[in-house]
Amino acid sequence: AFLLAINKISRDERFKHGVGTLSEKSLHACLKLYYCPNIDMHEVPIENYIADIYNGDEIIEIQTANMGKLKDKLEVFLKDYRVIVVHPIIRKNVLITVSKDTGEILAQRKSPITGSIYDGLIDLYPLQKYLKNENLEIRFPIIDAKEYRIKDARINKRGRKANVKGDRIPTDIIDEVIIERFEDYKMFIPGELSKFDSKEYANSLKIHRSYATYLLNFFYKTGIVERVGKRGNAYLYEVCD
């Protein structure tokens, strides 16, 4: 289904040079087709907003970047509708630089950054107010992609030539992490941890401690974990009942 969506946006004239009626990017368009192939259910007016998808039962919002931009919509939609927020995580990204004038590929390399579910969780920080709402579901499709950057002769503030980000083309879907209800966030706290600090949490998940500290602060503010003391200068945490 994902490959069919990729093929659709690559050959349909409506999905070239300004995708769909709202001039969306290819990643957004592909995910919309993947979650709902019927384009008659796309871009539906609801309560003075445009829902990415409304299939008669639920609203699906595709948010590829800043999650904070969804707050106004969620404030309205969650009162009367089941809402699924889809936030893609780019696992592997191939960076391709092309000539602004000819479209020729000038350089191609793999990004050194590998995305993970923990990046997606951190991105949820602006939406913490809504995470306990029973009408909200979060989905993290984990995908691989190619990102095209246009070689530009202009000079940026650092005195270097700046490449302009063009489009990001998905190439494959690897997995999907679904959070159907608030209690599902506890899956990100390993069962062997009972009373733990950020270092122990980081070691258990094999992530950088700064990631662990940020995640635990997020989980604390949303009521997934609680602080139960200190070990030196580090907070100790337990999973909330």
mmCIF file of C-alpha atoms in Angstrom:
data_model
loop_
_atom_site.group_PDB
_atom_site.id
_atom_site.type_symbol
_atom_site.label_atom_id
_atom_site.label_comp_id
_atom_site.label_asym_id
_atom_site.label_seq_id
_atom_site.Cartn_x
_atom_site.Cartn_y
_atom_site.Cartn_z
ATOM 1 C CA ALA A 1 0.000 0.000 0.000
ATOM 2 C CA PHE A 2 2.863 2.362 0.789
ATOM 3 C CA LEU A 3 4.583 1.644 -2.523
ATOM 4 C CA LEU A 4 1.312 2.258 -4.351
ATOM 5 C CA ALA A 5 1.089 5.648 -2.643
ATOM 6 C CA ILE A 6 4.666 6.472 -3.701
ATOM 7 C CA ASN A 7 3.912 5.483 -7.293
ATOM 8 C CA LYS A 8 0.751 7.584 -7.261
ATOM 9 C CA ILE A 9 2.476 10.802 -6.283
ATOM 10 C CA SER A 10 5.302 10.174 -8.754
ATOM 11 C CA ARG A 11 3.044 9.890 -11.818
ATOM 12 C CA ASP A 12 -0.062 11.959 -11.059
ATOM 13 C CA GLU A 13 0.156 15.522 -12.378
ATOM 14 C CA ARG A 14 -1.747 16.825 -9.370
ATOM 15 C CA PHE A 15 1.108 15.652 -7.177
ATOM 16 C CA LYS A 16 3.864 17.489 -9.044
ATOM 17 C CA HIS A 17 5.188 21.011 -8.467
ATOM 18 C CA GLY A 18 2.849 21.802 -5.606
ATOM 19 C CA VAL A 19 0.987 18.743 -4.441
ATOM 20 C CA GLY A 20 -2.771 18.678 -4.022
ATOM 21 C CA THR A 21 -4.982 21.672 -3.421
ATOM 22 C CA LEU A 22 -2.888 22.929 -0.518
ATOM 23 C CA SER A 23 0.516 22.610 -2.277
ATOM 24 C CA GLU A 24 1.818 19.999 0.117
ATOM 25 C CA LYS A 25 5.133 18.184 -0.086
ATOM 26 C CA SER A 26 5.550 14.623 -1.371
ATOM 27 C CA LEU A 27 6.019 13.023 2.063
ATOM 28 C CA HIS A 28 2.774 14.528 3.327
ATOM 29 C CA ALA A 29 0.917 13.561 0.145
ATOM 30 C CA CYS A 30 2.229 9.996 0.193
ATOM 31 C CA LEU A 31 1.176 9.447 3.803
ATOM 32 C CA LYS A 32 -2.254 10.850 3.075
ATOM 33 C CA LEU A 33 -2.740 8.374 0.236
ATOM 34 C CA TYR A 34 -1.349 5.534 2.354
ATOM 35 C CA TYR A 35 -3.784 6.127 5.206
ATOM 36 C CA CYS A 36 -6.695 6.945 2.903
ATOM 37 C CA PRO A 37 -6.474 6.128 -0.849
ATOM 38 C CA ASN A 38 -9.857 7.773 -1.478
ATOM 39 C CA ILE A 39 -8.928 11.378 -2.278
ATOM 40 C CA ASP A 40 -12.565 12.470 -1.929
ATOM 41 C CA MET A 41 -11.963 12.149 1.834
ATOM 42 C CA HIS A 42 -8.923 14.451 1.721
ATOM 43 C CA GLU A 43 -8.893 18.120 2.761
ATOM 44 C CA VAL A 44 -12.364 18.179 4.297
ATOM 45 C CA PRO A 45 -13.676 21.403 5.915
ATOM 46 C CA ILE A 46 -14.574 20.826 9.581
ATOM 47 C CA GLU A 47 -15.312 23.563 12.136
ATOM 48 C CA ASN A 48 -13.494 26.355 10.243
ATOM 49 C CA TYR A 49 -10.448 24.132 9.683
ATOM 50 C CA ILE A 50 -9.349 21.787 6.907
ATOM 51 C CA ALA A 51 -8.857 18.200 8.063
ATOM 52 C CA ASP A 52 -6.231 16.269 6.099
ATOM 53 C CA ILE A 53 -8.537 13.240 6.060
ATOM 54 C CA TYR A 54 -12.088 12.692 7.279
ATOM 55 C CA ASN A 55 -13.531 9.269 6.517
ATOM 56 C CA GLY A 56 -16.844 9.693 8.312
ATOM 57 C CA ASP A 57 -15.609 8.005 11.483
ATOM 58 C CA GLU A 58 -12.382 9.791 12.373
ATOM 59 C CA ILE A 59 -10.087 12.636 11.423
ATOM 60 C CA ILE A 60 -6.507 11.885 10.393
ATOM 61 C CA GLU A 61 -3.947 14.694 10.576
ATOM 62 C CA ILE A 62 -0.530 14.228 8.952
ATOM 63 C CA GLN A 63 2.094 16.396 10.644
ATOM 64 C CA THR A 64 5.602 15.972 9.248
ATOM 65 C CA ALA A 65 7.280 18.782 11.198
ATOM 66 C CA ASN A 66 6.336 21.150 14.027
ATOM 67 C CA MET A 67 3.693 19.396 16.131
ATOM 68 C CA GLY A 68 2.809 22.644 17.881
ATOM 69 C CA LYS A 69 0.975 23.757 14.736
ATOM 70 C CA LEU A 70 -1.710 21.159 15.501
ATOM 71 C CA LYS A 71 -2.780 22.647 18.825
ATOM 72 C CA ASP A 72 -5.550 24.868 17.476
ATOM 73 C CA LYS A 73 -7.020 22.045 15.404
ATOM 74 C CA LEU A 74 -6.877 19.559 18.273
ATOM 75 C CA GLU A 75 -8.544 22.049 20.603
ATOM 76 C CA VAL A 76 -11.577 21.945 18.296
ATOM 77 C CA PHE A 77 -11.511 18.466 16.742
ATOM 78 C CA LEU A 78 -11.053 16.451 19.945
ATOM 79 C CA LYS A 79 -14.315 17.727 21.393
ATOM 80 C CA ASP A 80 -16.435 15.797 18.895
ATOM 81 C CA TYR A 81 -14.185 13.535 16.826
ATOM 82 C CA ARG A 82 -11.757 10.665 17.108
ATOM 83 C CA VAL A 83 -8.434 12.097 15.868
ATOM 84 C CA ILE A 84 -5.394 10.172 14.644
ATOM 85 C CA VAL A 85 -2.205 12.222 14.446
ATOM 86 C CA VAL A 86 0.403 10.756 12.099
ATOM 87 C CA HIS A 87 3.981 11.917 12.620
ATOM 88 C CA PRO A 88 6.587 10.226 10.405
ATOM 89 C CA ILE A 89 10.054 9.393 11.674
ATOM 90 C CA ILE A 90 12.817 9.351 9.065
ATOM 91 C CA ARG A 91 15.012 6.356 9.876
ATOM 92 C CA LYS A 92 17.457 6.591 6.964
ATOM 93 C CA ASN A 93 17.708 9.683 4.812
ATOM 94 C CA VAL A 94 19.689 10.005 1.582
ATOM 95 C CA LEU A 95 20.680 13.627 0.904
ATOM 96 C CA ILE A 96 20.777 14.537 -2.793
ATOM 97 C CA THR A 97 22.049 17.913 -4.018
ATOM 98 C CA VAL A 98 20.828 19.006 -7.447
ATOM 99 C CA SER A 99 21.665 21.934 -9.700
ATOM 100 C CA LYS A 100 19.184 24.790 -9.543
ATOM 101 C CA ASP A 101 19.567 25.419 -13.280
ATOM 102 C CA THR A 102 19.767 21.947 -14.839
ATOM 103 C CA GLY A 103 18.381 19.570 -12.219
ATOM 104 C CA GLU A 104 21.590 17.541 -12.481
ATOM 105 C CA ILE A 105 22.548 15.520 -9.400
ATOM 106 C CA LEU A 106 25.715 17.105 -8.000
ATOM 107 C CA ALA A 107 26.194 15.048 -4.831
ATOM 108 C CA GLN A 108 24.569 12.198 -2.956
ATOM 109 C CA ARG A 109 25.283 10.884 0.546
ATOM 110 C CA LYS A 110 23.598 9.147 3.432
ATOM 111 C CA SER A 111 22.657 11.378 6.337
ATOM 112 C CA PRO A 112 24.663 10.524 9.482
ATOM 113 C CA ILE A 113 21.484 10.951 11.539
ATOM 114 C CA THR A 114 19.317 7.887 12.122
ATOM 115 C CA GLY A 115 15.826 8.653 13.364
ATOM 116 C CA SER A 116 14.137 6.609 16.092
ATOM 117 C CA ILE A 117 10.864 6.439 17.999
ATOM 118 C CA TYR A 118 12.448 8.556 20.728
ATOM 119 C CA ASP A 119 12.738 11.469 18.293
ATOM 120 C CA GLY A 120 9.010 11.179 17.699
ATOM 121 C CA LEU A 121 8.230 11.150 21.411
ATOM 122 C CA ILE A 122 10.284 14.295 21.963
ATOM 123 C CA ASP A 123 8.375 15.974 19.134
ATOM 124 C CA LEU A 124 5.146 15.408 21.085
ATOM 125 C CA TYR A 125 6.200 17.876 23.781
ATOM 126 C CA PRO A 126 3.983 20.731 22.472
ATOM 127 C CA LEU A 127 0.929 18.431 22.562
ATOM 128 C CA GLN A 128 1.289 17.217 26.144
ATOM 129 C CA LYS A 129 -1.978 18.925 27.113
ATOM 130 C CA TYR A 130 -3.918 16.576 24.807
ATOM 131 C CA LEU A 131 -2.182 13.232 25.320
ATOM 132 C CA LYS A 132 -4.649 11.994 27.963
ATOM 133 C CA ASN A 133 -7.650 12.732 25.747
ATOM 134 C CA GLU A 134 -9.457 9.478 24.941
ATOM 135 C CA ASN A 135 -10.230 10.710 21.417
ATOM 136 C CA LEU A 136 -6.553 11.042 20.487
ATOM 137 C CA GLU A 137 -4.382 8.374 18.875
ATOM 138 C CA ILE A 138 -0.762 8.891 17.768
ATOM 139 C CA ARG A 139 0.917 6.933 14.967
ATOM 140 C CA PHE A 140 4.602 7.034 14.123
ATOM 141 C CA PRO A 141 5.317 5.495 10.693
ATOM 142 C CA ILE A 142 9.056 4.833 10.492
ATOM 143 C CA ILE A 143 10.224 5.393 6.945
ATOM 144 C CA ASP A 144 13.268 5.754 4.717
ATOM 145 C CA ALA A 145 13.477 8.708 2.341
ATOM 146 C CA LYS A 146 15.453 10.736 -0.147
ATOM 147 C CA GLU A 147 15.783 14.455 0.507
ATOM 148 C CA TYR A 148 16.514 16.732 -2.423
ATOM 149 C CA ARG A 149 18.407 19.971 -1.858
ATOM 150 C CA ILE A 150 18.856 22.621 -4.516
ATOM 151 C CA LYS A 151 22.314 24.092 -5.002
ATOM 152 C CA ASP A 152 22.016 27.844 -4.594
ATOM 153 C CA ALA A 153 24.584 30.514 -5.389
ATOM 154 C CA ARG A 154 23.389 32.802 -2.604
ATOM 155 C CA ILE A 155 25.596 33.304 0.459
ATOM 156 C CA ASN A 156 24.242 32.674 3.955
ATOM 157 C CA LYS A 157 25.107 34.574 7.158
ATOM 158 C CA ARG A 158 28.188 32.411 7.707
ATOM 159 C CA GLY A 159 29.613 33.344 4.337
ATOM 160 C CA ARG A 160 28.851 29.967 2.780
ATOM 161 C CA LYS A 161 26.760 28.958 -0.190
ATOM 162 C CA ALA A 162 23.379 27.793 1.033
ATOM 163 C CA ASN A 163 21.495 24.778 -0.263
ATOM 164 C CA VAL A 164 17.724 25.204 -0.344
ATOM 165 C CA LYS A 165 15.677 22.239 0.835
ATOM 166 C CA GLY A 166 13.483 21.035 -2.005
ATOM 167 C CA ASP A 167 11.393 17.948 -1.361
ATOM 168 C CA ARG A 168 11.582 14.751 0.653
ATOM 169 C CA ILE A 169 10.520 11.618 -1.207
ATOM 170 C CA PRO A 170 9.638 8.531 0.884
ATOM 171 C CA THR A 171 11.110 5.267 -0.393
ATOM 172 C CA ASP A 172 9.920 2.632 2.078
ATOM 173 C CA ILE A 173 7.993 2.122 5.319
ATOM 174 C CA ILE A 174 9.829 0.017 7.896
ATOM 175 C CA ASP A 175 7.502 -0.093 10.884
ATOM 176 C CA GLU A 176 4.741 1.784 12.666
ATOM 177 C CA VAL A 177 4.442 2.531 16.372
ATOM 178 C CA ILE A 178 0.872 3.173 17.506
ATOM 179 C CA ILE A 179 -0.202 4.815 20.769
ATOM 180 C CA GLU A 180 -3.921 4.181 21.077
ATOM 181 C CA ARG A 181 -4.319 5.357 24.666
ATOM 182 C CA PHE A 182 -2.343 7.253 27.277
ATOM 183 C CA GLU A 183 -1.251 4.123 29.164
ATOM 184 C CA ASP A 184 0.610 2.933 26.046
ATOM 185 C CA TYR A 185 3.397 5.448 26.767
ATOM 186 C CA LYS A 186 4.515 3.148 29.568
ATOM 187 C CA MET A 187 5.862 0.762 26.911
ATOM 188 C CA PHE A 188 8.831 3.131 26.634
ATOM 189 C CA ILE A 189 9.868 2.439 30.236
ATOM 190 C CA PRO A 190 11.719 -0.923 30.302
ATOM 191 C CA GLY A 191 10.120 -3.390 32.701
ATOM 192 C CA GLU A 192 13.384 -4.122 34.519
ATOM 193 C CA LEU A 193 13.534 -0.528 35.801
ATOM 194 C CA SER A 194 11.743 0.153 39.085
ATOM 195 C CA LYS A 195 13.405 3.169 40.717
ATOM 196 C CA PHE A 196 15.846 4.710 38.276
ATOM 197 C CA ASP A 197 17.659 7.866 37.193
ATOM 198 C CA SER A 198 18.287 9.233 33.697
ATOM 199 C CA LYS A 199 21.639 7.432 33.396
ATOM 200 C CA GLU A 200 20.063 4.044 34.099
ATOM 201 C CA TYR A 201 17.214 4.846 31.725
ATOM 202 C CA ALA A 202 19.668 5.838 28.979
ATOM 203 C CA ASN A 203 21.737 2.681 29.473
ATOM 204 C CA SER A 204 18.656 0.473 29.389
ATOM 205 C CA LEU A 205 17.468 1.951 26.080
ATOM 206 C CA LYS A 206 20.987 2.480 24.676
ATOM 207 C CA ILE A 207 20.318 6.155 23.987
ATOM 208 C CA HIS A 208 22.276 9.301 24.836
ATOM 209 C CA ARG A 209 21.741 10.548 28.373
ATOM 210 C CA SER A 210 20.567 13.968 27.147
ATOM 211 C CA TYR A 211 17.774 12.166 25.258
ATOM 212 C CA ALA A 212 16.895 10.207 28.376
ATOM 213 C CA THR A 213 16.785 13.333 30.541
ATOM 214 C CA TYR A 214 14.496 15.115 28.089
ATOM 215 C CA LEU A 215 12.188 12.104 27.744
ATOM 216 C CA LEU A 216 11.902 11.575 31.495
ATOM 217 C CA ASN A 217 11.103 15.254 32.014
ATOM 218 C CA PHE A 218 8.411 14.943 29.340
ATOM 219 C CA PHE A 219 7.017 11.759 30.909
ATOM 220 C CA TYR A 220 7.064 13.437 34.330
ATOM 221 C CA LYS A 221 5.086 16.464 33.118
ATOM 222 C CA THR A 222 2.499 14.280 31.418
ATOM 223 C CA GLY A 223 2.070 11.922 34.395
ATOM 224 C CA ILE A 224 3.691 8.784 32.990
ATOM 225 C CA VAL A 225 6.403 8.732 35.655
ATOM 226 C CA GLU A 226 6.765 10.426 39.018
ATOM 227 C CA ARG A 227 9.806 11.715 40.901
ATOM 228 C CA VAL A 228 10.412 9.784 44.090
ATOM 229 C CA GLY A 229 13.659 11.282 45.380
ATOM 230 C CA LYS A 230 17.199 11.981 44.334
ATOM 231 C CA ARG A 231 20.484 10.146 43.970
ATOM 232 C CA GLY A 232 23.074 12.876 44.290
ATOM 233 C CA ASN A 233 21.896 15.604 41.877
ATOM 234 C CA ALA A 234 19.872 13.199 39.726
ATOM 235 C CA TYR A 235 16.134 12.672 40.110
ATOM 236 C CA LEU A 236 14.846 9.162 40.728
ATOM 237 C CA TYR A 237 11.754 8.062 38.836
ATOM 238 C CA GLU A 238 9.058 5.423 39.085
ATOM 239 C CA VAL A 239 6.250 4.590 36.668
ATOM 240 C CA CYS A 240 2.920 6.022 37.862
ATOM 241 C CA ASP A 241 0.214 3.547 38.842
#
